[in-house]
PDB file of C-alpha atoms in Angstrom:
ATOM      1  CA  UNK A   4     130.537  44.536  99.198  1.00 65.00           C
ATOM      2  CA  UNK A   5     131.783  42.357  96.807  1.00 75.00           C
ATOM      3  CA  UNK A   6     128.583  39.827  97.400  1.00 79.00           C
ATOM      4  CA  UNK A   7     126.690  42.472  96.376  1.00 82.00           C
ATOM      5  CA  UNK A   8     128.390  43.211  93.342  1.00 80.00           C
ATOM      6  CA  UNK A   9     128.012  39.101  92.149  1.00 83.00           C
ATOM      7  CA  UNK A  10     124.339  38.792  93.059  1.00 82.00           C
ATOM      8  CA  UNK A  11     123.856  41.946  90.878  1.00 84.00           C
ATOM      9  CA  UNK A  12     125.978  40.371  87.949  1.00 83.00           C
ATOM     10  CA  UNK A  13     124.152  37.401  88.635  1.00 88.00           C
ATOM     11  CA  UNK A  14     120.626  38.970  87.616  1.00 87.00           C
ATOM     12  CA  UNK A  15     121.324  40.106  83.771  1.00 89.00           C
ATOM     13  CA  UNK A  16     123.271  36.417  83.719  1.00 91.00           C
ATOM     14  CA  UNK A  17     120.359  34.669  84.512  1.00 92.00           C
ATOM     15  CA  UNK A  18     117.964  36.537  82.392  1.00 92.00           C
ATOM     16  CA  UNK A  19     119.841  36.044  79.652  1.00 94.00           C
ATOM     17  CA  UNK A  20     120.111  32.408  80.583  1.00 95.00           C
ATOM     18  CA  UNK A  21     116.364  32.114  81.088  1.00 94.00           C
ATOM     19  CA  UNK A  22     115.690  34.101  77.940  1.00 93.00           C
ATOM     20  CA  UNK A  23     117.912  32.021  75.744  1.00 94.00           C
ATOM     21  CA  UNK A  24     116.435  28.958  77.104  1.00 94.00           C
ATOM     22  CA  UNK A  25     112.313  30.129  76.165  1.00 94.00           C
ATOM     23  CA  UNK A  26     113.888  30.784  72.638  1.00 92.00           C
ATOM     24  CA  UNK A  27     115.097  27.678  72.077  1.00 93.00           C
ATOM     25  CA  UNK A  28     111.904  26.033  73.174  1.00 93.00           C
ATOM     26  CA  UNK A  29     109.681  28.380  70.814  1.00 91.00           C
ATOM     27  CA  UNK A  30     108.393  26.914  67.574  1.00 90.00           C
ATOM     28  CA  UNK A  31     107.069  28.384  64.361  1.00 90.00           C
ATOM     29  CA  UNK A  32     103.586  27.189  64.216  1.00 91.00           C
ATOM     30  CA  UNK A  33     102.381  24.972  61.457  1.00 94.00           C
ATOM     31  CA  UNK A  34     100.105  25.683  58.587  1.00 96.00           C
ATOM     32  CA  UNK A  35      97.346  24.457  60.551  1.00 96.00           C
ATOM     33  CA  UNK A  36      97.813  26.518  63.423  1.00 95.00           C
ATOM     34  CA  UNK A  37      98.560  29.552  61.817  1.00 96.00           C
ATOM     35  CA  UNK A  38      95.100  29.383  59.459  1.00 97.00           C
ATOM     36  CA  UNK A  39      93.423  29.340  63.376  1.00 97.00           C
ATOM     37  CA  UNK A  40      94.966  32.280  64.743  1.00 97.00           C
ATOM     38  CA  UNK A  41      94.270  34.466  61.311  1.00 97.00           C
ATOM     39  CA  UNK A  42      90.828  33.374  61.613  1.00 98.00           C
ATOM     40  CA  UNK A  43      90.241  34.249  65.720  1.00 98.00           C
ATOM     41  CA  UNK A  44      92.272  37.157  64.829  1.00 98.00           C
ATOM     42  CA  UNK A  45      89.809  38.208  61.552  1.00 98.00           C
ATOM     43  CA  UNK A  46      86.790  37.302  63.788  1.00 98.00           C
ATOM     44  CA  UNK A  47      87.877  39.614  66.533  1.00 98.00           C
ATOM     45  CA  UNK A  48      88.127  42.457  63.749  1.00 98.00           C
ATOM     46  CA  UNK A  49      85.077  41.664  62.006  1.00 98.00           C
ATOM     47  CA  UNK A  50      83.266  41.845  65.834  1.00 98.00           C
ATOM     48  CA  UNK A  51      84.867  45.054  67.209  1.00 98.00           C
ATOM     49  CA  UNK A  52      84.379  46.722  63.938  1.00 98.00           C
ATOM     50  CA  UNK A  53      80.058  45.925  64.047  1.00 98.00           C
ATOM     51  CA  UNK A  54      79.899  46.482  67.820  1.00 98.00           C
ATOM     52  CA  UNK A  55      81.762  50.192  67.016  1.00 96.00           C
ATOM     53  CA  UNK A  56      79.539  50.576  64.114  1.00 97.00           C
ATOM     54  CA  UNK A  57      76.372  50.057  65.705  1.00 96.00           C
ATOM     55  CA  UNK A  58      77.883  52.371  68.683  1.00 95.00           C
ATOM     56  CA  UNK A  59      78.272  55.116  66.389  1.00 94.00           C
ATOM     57  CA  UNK A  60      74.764  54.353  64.766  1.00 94.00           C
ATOM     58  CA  UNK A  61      73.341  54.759  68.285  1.00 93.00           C
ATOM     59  CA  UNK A  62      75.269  57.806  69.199  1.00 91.00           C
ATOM     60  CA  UNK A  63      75.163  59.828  66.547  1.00 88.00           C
ATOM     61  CA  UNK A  64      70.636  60.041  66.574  1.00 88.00           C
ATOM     62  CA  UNK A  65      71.562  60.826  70.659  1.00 89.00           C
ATOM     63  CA  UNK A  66      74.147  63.595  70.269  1.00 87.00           C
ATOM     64  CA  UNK A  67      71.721  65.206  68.003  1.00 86.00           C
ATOM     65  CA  UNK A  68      69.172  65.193  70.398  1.00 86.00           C
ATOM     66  CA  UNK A  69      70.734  66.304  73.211  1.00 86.00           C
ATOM     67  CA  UNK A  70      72.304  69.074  71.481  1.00 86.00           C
ATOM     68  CA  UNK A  71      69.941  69.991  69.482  1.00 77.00           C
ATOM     69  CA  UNK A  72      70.418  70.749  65.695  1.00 59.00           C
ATOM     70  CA  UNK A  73      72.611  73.462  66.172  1.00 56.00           C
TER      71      UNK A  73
END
């Protein structure tokens, strides 16, 4: 019973271990860096926002005609 007990204490232990560890390896990224992500990031925007646009383009013209102008 009292295994038990450890190998549960064990498991929050070692995730905080584990976690602790990653954070200490993390960096902040450099100017350099961070100017490439805002840019993937502002072309991923700039992409889904035409590819919705021209969806709506295209669907509003087809709603119309399949339900009629009413």
């Amino acid at each position: 019973m009292s295994d038990q007990l450890k190998e549960i204490a064990e498991i929050p232990r070692d995730f905080l271990r584990d976690g602790t560890l990653f954070l200490n390896r993390c960096t902040k990224p450099d100017k350099r860096e961070f100017i490439k992500i805002s840019q993937a990031v502002g072309v991923g925007f700039v992409v889904m926002g035409t590819i919705g646009y021209f969806v709506k383009l295209i669907h509003i013209p087809v709603n119309n005609i399949l339900v009629g102008g009413a």
